[in-house]
Coordinates of C-alpha atoms and ligand atoms in Angstrom, one line a residue:
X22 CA -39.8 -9.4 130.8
X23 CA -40.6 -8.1 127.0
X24 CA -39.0 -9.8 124.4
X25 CA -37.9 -7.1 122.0
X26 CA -36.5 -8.0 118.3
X27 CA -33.9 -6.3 116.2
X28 CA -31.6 -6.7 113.6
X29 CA -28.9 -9.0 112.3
X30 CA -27.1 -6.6 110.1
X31 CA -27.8 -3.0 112.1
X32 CA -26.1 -2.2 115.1
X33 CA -28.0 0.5 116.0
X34 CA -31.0 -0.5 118.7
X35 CA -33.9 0.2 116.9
X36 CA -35.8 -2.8 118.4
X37 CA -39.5 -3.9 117.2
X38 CA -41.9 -6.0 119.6
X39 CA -42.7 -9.6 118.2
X40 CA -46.4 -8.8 116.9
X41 CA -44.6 -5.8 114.6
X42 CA -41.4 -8.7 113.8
X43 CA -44.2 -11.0 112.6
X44 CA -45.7 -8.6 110.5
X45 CA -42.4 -7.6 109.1
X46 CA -40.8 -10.6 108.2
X47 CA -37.2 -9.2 107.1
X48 CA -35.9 -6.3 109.1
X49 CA -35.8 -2.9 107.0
X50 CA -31.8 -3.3 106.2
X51 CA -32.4 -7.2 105.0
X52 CA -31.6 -8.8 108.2
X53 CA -33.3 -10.9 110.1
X54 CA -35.1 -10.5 113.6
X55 CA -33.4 -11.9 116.8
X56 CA -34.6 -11.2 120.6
X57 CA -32.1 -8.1 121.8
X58 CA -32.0 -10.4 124.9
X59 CA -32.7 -14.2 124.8
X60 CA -35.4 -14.9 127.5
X61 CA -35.0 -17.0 130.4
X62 CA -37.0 -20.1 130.5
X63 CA -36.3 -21.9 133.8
X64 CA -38.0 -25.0 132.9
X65 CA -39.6 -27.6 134.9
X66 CA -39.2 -30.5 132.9
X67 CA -41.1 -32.9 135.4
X68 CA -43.7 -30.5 135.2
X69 CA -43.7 -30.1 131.5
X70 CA -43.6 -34.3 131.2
X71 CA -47.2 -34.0 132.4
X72 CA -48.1 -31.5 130.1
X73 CA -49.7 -31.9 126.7
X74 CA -47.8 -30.5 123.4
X75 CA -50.3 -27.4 123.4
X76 CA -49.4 -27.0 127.0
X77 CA -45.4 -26.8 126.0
X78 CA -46.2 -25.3 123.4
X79 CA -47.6 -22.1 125.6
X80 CA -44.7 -22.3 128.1
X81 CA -42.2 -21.9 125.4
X82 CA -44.4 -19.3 122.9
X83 CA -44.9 -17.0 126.0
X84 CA -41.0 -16.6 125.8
X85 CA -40.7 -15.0 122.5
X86 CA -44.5 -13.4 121.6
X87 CA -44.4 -11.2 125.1
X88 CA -46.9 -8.5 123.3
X89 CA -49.0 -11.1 123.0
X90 CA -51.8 -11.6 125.9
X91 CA -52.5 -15.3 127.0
X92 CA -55.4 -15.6 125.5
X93 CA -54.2 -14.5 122.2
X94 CA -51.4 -17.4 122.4
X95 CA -53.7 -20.0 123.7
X96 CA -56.1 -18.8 120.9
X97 CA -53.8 -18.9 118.0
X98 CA -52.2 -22.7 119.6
X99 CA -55.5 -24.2 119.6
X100 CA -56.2 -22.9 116.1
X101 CA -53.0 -24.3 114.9
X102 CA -52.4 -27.4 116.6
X103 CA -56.0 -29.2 116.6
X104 CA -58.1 -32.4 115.0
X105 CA -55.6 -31.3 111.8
X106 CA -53.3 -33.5 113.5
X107 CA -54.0 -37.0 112.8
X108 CA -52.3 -37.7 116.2
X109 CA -53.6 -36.1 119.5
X110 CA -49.8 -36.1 120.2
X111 CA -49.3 -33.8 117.3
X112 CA -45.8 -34.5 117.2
X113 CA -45.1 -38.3 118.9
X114 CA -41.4 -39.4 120.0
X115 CA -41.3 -43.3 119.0
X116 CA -38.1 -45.6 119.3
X117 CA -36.6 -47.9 116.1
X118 CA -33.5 -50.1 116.8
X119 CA -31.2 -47.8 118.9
X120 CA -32.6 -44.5 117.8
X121 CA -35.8 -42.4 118.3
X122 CA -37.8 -40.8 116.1
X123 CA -39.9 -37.3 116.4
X124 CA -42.4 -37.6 113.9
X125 CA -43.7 -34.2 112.9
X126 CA -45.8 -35.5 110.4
X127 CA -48.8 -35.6 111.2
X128 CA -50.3 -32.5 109.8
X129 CA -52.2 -31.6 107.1
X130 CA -49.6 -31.8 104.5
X131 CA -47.8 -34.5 106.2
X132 CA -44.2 -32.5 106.7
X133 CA -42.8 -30.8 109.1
X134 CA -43.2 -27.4 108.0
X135 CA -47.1 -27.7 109.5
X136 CA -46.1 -27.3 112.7
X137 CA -44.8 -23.6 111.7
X138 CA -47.3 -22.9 109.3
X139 CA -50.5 -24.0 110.9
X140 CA -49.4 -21.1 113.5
X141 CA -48.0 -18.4 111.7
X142 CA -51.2 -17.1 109.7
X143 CA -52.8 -16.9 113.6
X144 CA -49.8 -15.4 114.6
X145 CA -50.1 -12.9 111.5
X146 CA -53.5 -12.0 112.0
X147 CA -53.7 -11.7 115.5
X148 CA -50.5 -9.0 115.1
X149 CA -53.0 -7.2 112.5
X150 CA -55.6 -6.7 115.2
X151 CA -53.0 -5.6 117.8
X152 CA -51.3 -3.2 115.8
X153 CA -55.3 -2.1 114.5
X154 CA -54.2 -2.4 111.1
X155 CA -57.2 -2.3 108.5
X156 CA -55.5 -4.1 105.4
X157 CA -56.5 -7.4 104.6
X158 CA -52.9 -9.7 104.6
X159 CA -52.4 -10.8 100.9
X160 CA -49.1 -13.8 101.0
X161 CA -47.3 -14.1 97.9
X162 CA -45.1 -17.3 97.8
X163 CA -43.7 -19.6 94.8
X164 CA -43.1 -23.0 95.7
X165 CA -41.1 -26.4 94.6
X166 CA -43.9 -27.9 96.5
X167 CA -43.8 -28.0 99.8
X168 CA -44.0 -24.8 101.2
X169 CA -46.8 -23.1 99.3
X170 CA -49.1 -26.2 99.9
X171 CA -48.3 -25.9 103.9
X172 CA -48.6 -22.2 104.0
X173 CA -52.2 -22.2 101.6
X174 CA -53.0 -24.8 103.7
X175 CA -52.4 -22.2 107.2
X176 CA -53.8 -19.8 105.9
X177 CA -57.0 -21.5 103.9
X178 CA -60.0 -19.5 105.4
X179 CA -58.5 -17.4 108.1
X180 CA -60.1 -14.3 108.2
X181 CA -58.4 -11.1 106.7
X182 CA -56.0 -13.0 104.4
X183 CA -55.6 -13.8 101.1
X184 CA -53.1 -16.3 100.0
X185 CA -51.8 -16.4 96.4
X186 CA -49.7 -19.1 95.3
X187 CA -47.3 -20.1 92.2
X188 CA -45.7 -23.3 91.3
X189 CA -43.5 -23.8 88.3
X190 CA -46.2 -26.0 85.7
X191 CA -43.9 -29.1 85.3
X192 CA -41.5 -29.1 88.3
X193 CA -43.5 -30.7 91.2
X194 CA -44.6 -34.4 91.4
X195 CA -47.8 -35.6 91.0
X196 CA -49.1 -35.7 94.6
X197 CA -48.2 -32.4 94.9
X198 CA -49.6 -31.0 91.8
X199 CA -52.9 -32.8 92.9
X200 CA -52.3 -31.5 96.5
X201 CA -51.9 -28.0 95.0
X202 CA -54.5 -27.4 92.6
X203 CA -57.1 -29.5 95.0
X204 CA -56.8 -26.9 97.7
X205 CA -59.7 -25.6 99.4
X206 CA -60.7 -22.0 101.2
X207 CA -61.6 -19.1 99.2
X208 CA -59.1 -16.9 100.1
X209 CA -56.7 -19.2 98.7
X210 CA -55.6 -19.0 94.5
X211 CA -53.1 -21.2 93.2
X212 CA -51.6 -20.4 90.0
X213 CA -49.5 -23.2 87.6
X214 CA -46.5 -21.1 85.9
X215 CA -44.9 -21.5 82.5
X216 CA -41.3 -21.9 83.3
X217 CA -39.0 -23.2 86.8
X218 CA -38.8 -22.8 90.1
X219 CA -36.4 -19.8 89.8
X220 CA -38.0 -17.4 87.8
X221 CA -41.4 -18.0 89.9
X222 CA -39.3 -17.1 93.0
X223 CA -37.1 -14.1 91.2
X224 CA -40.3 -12.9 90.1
X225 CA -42.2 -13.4 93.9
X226 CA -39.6 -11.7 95.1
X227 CA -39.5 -8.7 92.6
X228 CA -43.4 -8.4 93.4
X229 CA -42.7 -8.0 96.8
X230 CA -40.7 -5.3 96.7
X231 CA -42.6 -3.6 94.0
X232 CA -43.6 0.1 95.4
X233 CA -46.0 0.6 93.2
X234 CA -47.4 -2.0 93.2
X235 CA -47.3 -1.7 96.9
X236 CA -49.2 1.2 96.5
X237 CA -52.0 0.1 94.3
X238 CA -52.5 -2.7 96.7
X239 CA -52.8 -0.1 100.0
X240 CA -55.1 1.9 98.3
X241 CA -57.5 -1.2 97.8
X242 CA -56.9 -2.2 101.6
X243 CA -54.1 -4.7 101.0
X244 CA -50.6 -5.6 102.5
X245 CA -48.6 -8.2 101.0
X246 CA -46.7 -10.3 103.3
X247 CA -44.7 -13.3 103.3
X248 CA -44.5 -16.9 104.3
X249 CA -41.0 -18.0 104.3
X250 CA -39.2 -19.4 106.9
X251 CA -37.3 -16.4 108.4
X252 CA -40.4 -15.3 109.9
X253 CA -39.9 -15.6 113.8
X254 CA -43.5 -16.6 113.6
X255 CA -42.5 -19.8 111.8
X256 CA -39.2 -20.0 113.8
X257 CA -39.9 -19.9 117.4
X258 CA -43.1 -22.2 117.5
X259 CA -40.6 -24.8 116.5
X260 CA -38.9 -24.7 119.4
X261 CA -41.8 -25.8 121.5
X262 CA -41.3 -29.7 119.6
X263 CA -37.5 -29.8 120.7
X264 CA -38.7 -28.9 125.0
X265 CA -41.8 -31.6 124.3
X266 CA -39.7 -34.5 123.1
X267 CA -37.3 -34.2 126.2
X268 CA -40.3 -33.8 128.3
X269 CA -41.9 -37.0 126.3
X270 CA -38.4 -39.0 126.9
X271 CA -39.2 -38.1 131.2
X272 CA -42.4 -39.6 130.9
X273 CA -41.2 -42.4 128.7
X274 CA -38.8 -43.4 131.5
X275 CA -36.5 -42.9 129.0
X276 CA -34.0 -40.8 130.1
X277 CA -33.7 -38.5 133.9
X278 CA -34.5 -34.8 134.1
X279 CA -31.1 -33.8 133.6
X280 CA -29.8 -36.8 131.1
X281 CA -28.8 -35.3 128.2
X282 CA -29.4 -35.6 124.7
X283 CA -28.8 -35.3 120.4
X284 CA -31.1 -34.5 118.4
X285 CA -29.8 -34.8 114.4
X286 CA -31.8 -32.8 111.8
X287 CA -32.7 -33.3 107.6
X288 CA -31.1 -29.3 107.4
X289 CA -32.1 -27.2 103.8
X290 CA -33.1 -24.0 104.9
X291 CA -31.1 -24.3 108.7
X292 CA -34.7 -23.1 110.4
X293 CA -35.5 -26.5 112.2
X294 CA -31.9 -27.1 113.3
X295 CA -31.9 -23.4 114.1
X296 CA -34.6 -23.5 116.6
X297 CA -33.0 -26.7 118.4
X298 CA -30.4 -24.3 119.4
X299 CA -32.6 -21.9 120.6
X300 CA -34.4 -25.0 122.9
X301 CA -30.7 -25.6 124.3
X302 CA -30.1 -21.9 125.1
X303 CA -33.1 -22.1 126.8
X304 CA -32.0 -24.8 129.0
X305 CA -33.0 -28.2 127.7
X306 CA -30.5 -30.4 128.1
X307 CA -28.9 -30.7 124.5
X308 CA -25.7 -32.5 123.9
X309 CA -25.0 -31.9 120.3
X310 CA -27.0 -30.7 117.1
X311 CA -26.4 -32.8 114.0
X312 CA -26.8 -30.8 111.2
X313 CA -27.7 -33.8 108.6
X314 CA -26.9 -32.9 104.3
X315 CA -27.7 -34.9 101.2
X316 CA -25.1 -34.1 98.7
X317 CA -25.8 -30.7 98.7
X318 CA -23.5 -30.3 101.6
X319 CA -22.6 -26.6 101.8
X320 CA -23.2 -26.7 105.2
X321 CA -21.6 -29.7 106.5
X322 CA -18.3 -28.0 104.6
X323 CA -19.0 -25.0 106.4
X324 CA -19.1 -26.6 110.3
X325 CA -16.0 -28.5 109.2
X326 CA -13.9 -25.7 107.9
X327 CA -15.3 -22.7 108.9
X328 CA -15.4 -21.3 105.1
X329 CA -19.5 -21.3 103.7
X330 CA -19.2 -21.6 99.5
X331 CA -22.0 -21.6 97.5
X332 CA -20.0 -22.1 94.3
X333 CA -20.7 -25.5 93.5
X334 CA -22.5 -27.3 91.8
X335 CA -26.1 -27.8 92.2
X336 CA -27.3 -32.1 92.7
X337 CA -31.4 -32.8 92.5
X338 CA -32.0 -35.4 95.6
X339 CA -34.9 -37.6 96.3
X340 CA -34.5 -35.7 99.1
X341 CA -35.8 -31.8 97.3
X342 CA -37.1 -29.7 100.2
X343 CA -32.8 -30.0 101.4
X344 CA -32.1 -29.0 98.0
X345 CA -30.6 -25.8 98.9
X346 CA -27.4 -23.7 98.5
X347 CA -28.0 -20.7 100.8
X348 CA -29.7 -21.8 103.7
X349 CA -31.0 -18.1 104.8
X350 CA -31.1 -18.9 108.8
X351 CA -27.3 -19.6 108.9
X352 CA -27.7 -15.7 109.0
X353 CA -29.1 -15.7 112.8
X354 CA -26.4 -18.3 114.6
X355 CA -23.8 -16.3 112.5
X356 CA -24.7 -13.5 114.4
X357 CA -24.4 -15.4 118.1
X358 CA -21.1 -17.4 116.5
X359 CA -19.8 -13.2 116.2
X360 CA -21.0 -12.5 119.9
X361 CA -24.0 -10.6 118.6
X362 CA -21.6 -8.2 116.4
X363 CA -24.3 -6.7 113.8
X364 CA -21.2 -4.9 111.9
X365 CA -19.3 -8.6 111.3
X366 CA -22.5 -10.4 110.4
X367 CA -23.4 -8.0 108.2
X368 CA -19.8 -8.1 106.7
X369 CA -20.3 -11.9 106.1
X370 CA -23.5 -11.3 104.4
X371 CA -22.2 -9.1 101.7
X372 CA -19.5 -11.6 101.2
X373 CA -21.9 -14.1 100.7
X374 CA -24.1 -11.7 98.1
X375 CA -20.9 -10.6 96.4
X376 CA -18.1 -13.5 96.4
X377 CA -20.8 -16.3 96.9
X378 CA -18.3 -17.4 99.8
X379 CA -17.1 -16.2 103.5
X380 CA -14.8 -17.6 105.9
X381 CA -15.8 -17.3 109.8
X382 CA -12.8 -16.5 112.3
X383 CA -11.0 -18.9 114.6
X384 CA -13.1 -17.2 117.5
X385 CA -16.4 -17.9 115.4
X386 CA -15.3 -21.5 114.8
X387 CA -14.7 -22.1 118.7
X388 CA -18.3 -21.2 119.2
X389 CA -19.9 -24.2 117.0
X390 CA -19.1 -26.9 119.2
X391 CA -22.9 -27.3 120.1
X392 CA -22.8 -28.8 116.6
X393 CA -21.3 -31.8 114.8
X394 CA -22.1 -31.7 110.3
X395 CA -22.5 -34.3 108.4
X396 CA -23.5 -35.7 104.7
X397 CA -25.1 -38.7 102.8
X398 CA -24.7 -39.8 99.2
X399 CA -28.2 -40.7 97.2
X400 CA -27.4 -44.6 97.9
X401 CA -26.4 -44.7 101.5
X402 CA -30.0 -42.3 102.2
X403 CA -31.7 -45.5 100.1
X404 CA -29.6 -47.6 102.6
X405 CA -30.8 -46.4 105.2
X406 CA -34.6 -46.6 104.0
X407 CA -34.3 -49.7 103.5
X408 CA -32.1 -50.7 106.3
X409 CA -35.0 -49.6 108.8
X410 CA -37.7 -51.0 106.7
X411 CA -36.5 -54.6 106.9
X412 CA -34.5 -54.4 110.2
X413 CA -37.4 -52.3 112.7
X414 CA -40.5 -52.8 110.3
X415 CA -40.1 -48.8 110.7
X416 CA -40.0 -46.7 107.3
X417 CA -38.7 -43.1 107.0
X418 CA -39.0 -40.5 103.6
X419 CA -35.9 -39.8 102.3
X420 CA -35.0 -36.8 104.1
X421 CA -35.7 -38.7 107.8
X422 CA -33.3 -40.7 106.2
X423 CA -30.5 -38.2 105.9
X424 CA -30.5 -37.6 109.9
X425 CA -31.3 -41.2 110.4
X426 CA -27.8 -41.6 108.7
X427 CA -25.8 -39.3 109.7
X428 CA -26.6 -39.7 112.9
X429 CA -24.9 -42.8 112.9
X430 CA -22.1 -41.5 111.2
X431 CA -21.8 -39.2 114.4
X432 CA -22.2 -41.9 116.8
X433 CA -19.0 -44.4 114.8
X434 CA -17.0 -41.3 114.8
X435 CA -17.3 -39.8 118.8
X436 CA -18.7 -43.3 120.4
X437 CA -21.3 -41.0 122.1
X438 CA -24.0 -42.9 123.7
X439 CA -26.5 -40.3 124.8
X440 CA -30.0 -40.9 123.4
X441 CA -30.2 -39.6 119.7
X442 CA -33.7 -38.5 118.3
X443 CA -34.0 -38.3 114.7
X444 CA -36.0 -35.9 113.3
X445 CA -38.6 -37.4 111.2
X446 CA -39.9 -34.3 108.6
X447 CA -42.0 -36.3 106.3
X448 CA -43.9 -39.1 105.8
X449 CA -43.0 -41.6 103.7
X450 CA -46.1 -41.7 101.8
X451 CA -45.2 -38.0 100.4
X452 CA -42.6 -39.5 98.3
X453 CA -43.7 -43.0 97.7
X454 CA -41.9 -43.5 94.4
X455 CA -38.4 -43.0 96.5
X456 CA -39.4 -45.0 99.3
X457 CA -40.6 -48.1 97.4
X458 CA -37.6 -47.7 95.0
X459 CA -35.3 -47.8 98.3
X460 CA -37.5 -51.1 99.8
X461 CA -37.5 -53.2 96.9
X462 CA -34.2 -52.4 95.7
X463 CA -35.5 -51.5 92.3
X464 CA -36.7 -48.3 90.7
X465 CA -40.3 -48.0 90.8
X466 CA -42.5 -46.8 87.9
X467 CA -45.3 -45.7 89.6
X468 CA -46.0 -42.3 90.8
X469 CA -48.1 -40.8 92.7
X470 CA -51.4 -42.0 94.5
X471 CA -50.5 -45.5 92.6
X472 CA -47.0 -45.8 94.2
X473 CA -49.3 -44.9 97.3
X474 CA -51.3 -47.8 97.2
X475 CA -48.2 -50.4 96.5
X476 CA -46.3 -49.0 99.4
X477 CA -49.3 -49.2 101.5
X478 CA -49.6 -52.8 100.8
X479 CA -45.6 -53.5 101.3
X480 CA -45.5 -51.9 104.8
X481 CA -49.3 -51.6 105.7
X482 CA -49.2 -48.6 108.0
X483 CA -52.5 -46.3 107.4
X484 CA -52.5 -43.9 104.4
X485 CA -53.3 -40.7 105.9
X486 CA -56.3 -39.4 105.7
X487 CA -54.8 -36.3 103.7
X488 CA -53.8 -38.9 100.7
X489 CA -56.8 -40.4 100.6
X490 CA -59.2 -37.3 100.4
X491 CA -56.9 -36.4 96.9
X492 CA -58.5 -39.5 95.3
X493 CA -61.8 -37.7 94.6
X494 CA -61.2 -34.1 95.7
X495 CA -62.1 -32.1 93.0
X496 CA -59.8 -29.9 90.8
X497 CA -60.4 -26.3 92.0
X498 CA -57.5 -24.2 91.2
X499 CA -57.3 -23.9 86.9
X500 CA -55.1 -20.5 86.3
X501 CA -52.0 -20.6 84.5
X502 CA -49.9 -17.7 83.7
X503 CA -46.3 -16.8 82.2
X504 CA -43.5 -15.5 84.0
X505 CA -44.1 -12.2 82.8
X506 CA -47.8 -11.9 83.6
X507 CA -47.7 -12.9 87.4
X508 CA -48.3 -9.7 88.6
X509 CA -50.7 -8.8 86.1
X510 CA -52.5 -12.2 87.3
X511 CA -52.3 -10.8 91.3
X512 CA -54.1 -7.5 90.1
X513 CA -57.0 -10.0 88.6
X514 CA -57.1 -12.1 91.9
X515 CA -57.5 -9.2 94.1
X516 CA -59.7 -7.5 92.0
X517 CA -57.5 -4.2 90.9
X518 CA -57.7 -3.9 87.4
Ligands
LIG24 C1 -38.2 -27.9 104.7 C2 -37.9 -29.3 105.0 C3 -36.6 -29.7 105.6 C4 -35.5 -28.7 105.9 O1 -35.9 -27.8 107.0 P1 -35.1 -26.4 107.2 O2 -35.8 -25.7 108.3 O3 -35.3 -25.7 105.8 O4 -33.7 -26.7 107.4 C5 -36.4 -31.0 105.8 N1 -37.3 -32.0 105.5 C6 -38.5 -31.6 105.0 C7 -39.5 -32.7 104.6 C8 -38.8 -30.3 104.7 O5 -40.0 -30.0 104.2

């Protein structure tokens, strides 16, 4: 059976197969791409225990990607999830105190959005080839941090892209500026910007949907494309990690085919948590989704009342990449909340744009009972840092730490006993200064690679290797630019002017 995509917001079937949905990105009318018909998976969970992640990885790909040819998956999931990982499990299930842990960490830029990105720009290219397109794929993204340095790292020498990347000059942290401006591949350019966050991604934005500037690029044999986290390319490889930990928790002994289980998520942009629904359509055996806030809990207001309200202020967390006020895949489990009603989701969307605010209908409320929301304050996520640190010798980053949290705020409120699995997003060596601050009780002064090194000696586990090449890797990427000029500076990367 073909999966075939279409659109959130449209009701009309004008459907798209996934190689032309990865291409895409957003649907024409600013929806987002779901499967017309969500494919059946019929899972052999015995069998997939045996199986490594690659393996699972093809048995749940092959669902969604059904243009692409078995080779072309097994091609693109050996390319994405290889000696990159610093673990042969790529994404290992371990157990501290009562709880277990999915570490999907292990990747080049130790978070979990590797496990999307080391795929999607394979993916992406192998889509160019199928749909014999000549242009060379040229991503535009501005990042707070994270998301750039995992998509530049994706995409770092893959062949017919170009990846361009801008970071506002004085609003990431130390290892990430070094992480940024050290990054290899000569497709890639990184570019420091003279103002925030914001007006980088206003601007990124803008660019993209520039027509002329669209123009100039196709006449020079260039496409722009995005990165971001609607992509179904960065959506449904996801799923494969939520099939492989109940698989892993078979061969564990840990639970029986059949047993089932919670899985509670760090949730900004509601893509992780998202495709952890999508593994329990599929079949696996999921009890509840925890969708896990910091204070920045627009979401766990919206589970618990049924009304979604961006108006409000904005907190800064040690916990940045769930920083977020419209979490942009709430749009797709809108959209099976309405019983696949394009017209209502689309109506709730242009409340959203308009009032900043929507309220979902008793019917649409009765549908979210496959998840249970939750929040954590600044000191309880420290809490729980440090509660694990000196209780399991076991430490988690600060957004681990949400989920860690609340999911045993979900477990005091139901009594629930099924298994829960954490998942872990980074490592805690990505945000040292947080983690030894939450440890030691007192706020740390170091930064960067130096609050590396104390936390390495305070809870020895290795550095990863990723850290430790920043230490002498040298500075490669030098441009800065203003606001204004950034798409002046893409016409001098590509070569236009
Ligand atoms: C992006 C990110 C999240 C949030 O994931 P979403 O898919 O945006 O909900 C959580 N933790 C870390 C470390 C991240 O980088």
């Amino acid at each position: 059976m073909k999966t075939l995509y279409r659109s959130t917001r449209e009701t009309a079937s004008h459907t798209m197969t996934s190689s032309q949905a990865v291409l895409q990105g957003l649907t024409p009318d600013g929806g987002l791409f779901v499967p017309v018909t969500l494919p059946t998976a019929n899972f052999d969970f015995d069998q997939l225990a045996t199986m490594s992640y690659q393996e699972v990885a093809y048995e749940v790909l092959k669902l969604f990607f059904t243009d692409y040819t078995a080779d072309e998956l097994h091609a693109c999931i050996d390319a994405a999830y290889g000696d990159q990982f610093d673990d042969p499990q790529i994404a290992p299930v371990t157990k501290h105190g009562q709880q277990y842990y999915l570490e999907l960490f292990h990747g080049p830029t130790i978070a979990f959005k590797d496990l999307a990105l080391q795929i999607l720009p394979h993916l992406m290219t192998t889509a160019v080839k199928k749909n014999h397109l000549q242009a060379e794929v040229v991503i535009l993204a501005a990042t707070s941090g994270d998301t750039g340095k995992a998509a530049m790292a994706g995409f770092a020498n893959v062949d017919q892209t170009r990846i361009i990347v801008f970071y506002p000059k004085d609003g990431v942290s130390a290892i990430q500026k070094q992480q940024m401006v050290t990054q290899t591949g000569a497709n890639t350019s990184v570019v420091a910007i003279n103002g925030n966050f914001d007006e980088a991604q206003t601007t990124v934005k803008k660019l993209l949907n520039d027509h002329q500037l669209h123009a100039e690029l196709a006449t020079h044999q260039f496409q722009f494309s995005s990165a971001n986290s609607i992509n179904i390319g960065r959506l449904f490889p996801q799923v494969a990690y939520y099939v492989y930990t109940y698989a892993q928790l078979i061969k564990q002994g840990q639970i029986k085919n059949g047993d089932e289980i919670n899985f509670s998520v760090p949730t900004g942009n509601f893509g992780d948590i998202l495709a952890g629904y999508y593994a329990k359509q599929l079949g696996t055996p999921i009890h509840k989704l925890i969708c896990a806030s910091n204070r920045n809990n627009v979401l766990t207001d919206f589970f618990n009342t049924g009304t979604y309200d961006k108006n409000r202020e904005f907190f800064l967390t040690s916990s940045p990449s769930m920083d977020i006020l419209v979490s942009s895949n709430l749009e797709r489990l809108l959209f099976y909340l309405t019983g696949s009603d394009a017209t209502a989701t689309a109506k709730l969307m242009t409340d959203l744009q308009t009032t900043g605010r929507y309220t979902i209908t008793p019917a649409m409320r009765a549908n979210l009972a496959d998840f249970w929301a939750g929040f954590v304050t600044e000191s309880q996520d420290q809490a729980e840092i440090h509660h694990l640190n000196h209780a399991h010798h076991y430490t988690i980053d600060p957004h681990t730490a949400v989920a860690s949290a609340v999911a045993k705020q979900y477990q005091a409120a139901t009594r629930d006993q099924r298994p829960m699995v954490v998942v872990s997003t980074a490592s805690p060596y990505k945000f040292p200064q947080a983690v030894l601050t939450a440890i030691t009780g007192e706020l740390s002064a170091v930064d960067g690679l130096a609050a590396v090194d104390q936390l390495h000696e305070l809870i020895q586990t290795p550095i990863p290797a990723t850290v430790t090449a920043l230490r002498t890797a040298p500075v490669r990427h030098k441009r800065v630019a203003d606001v204004d000029d950034m798409g002046t500076t893409i016409k001098t990367i590509l070569n236009l002017n």
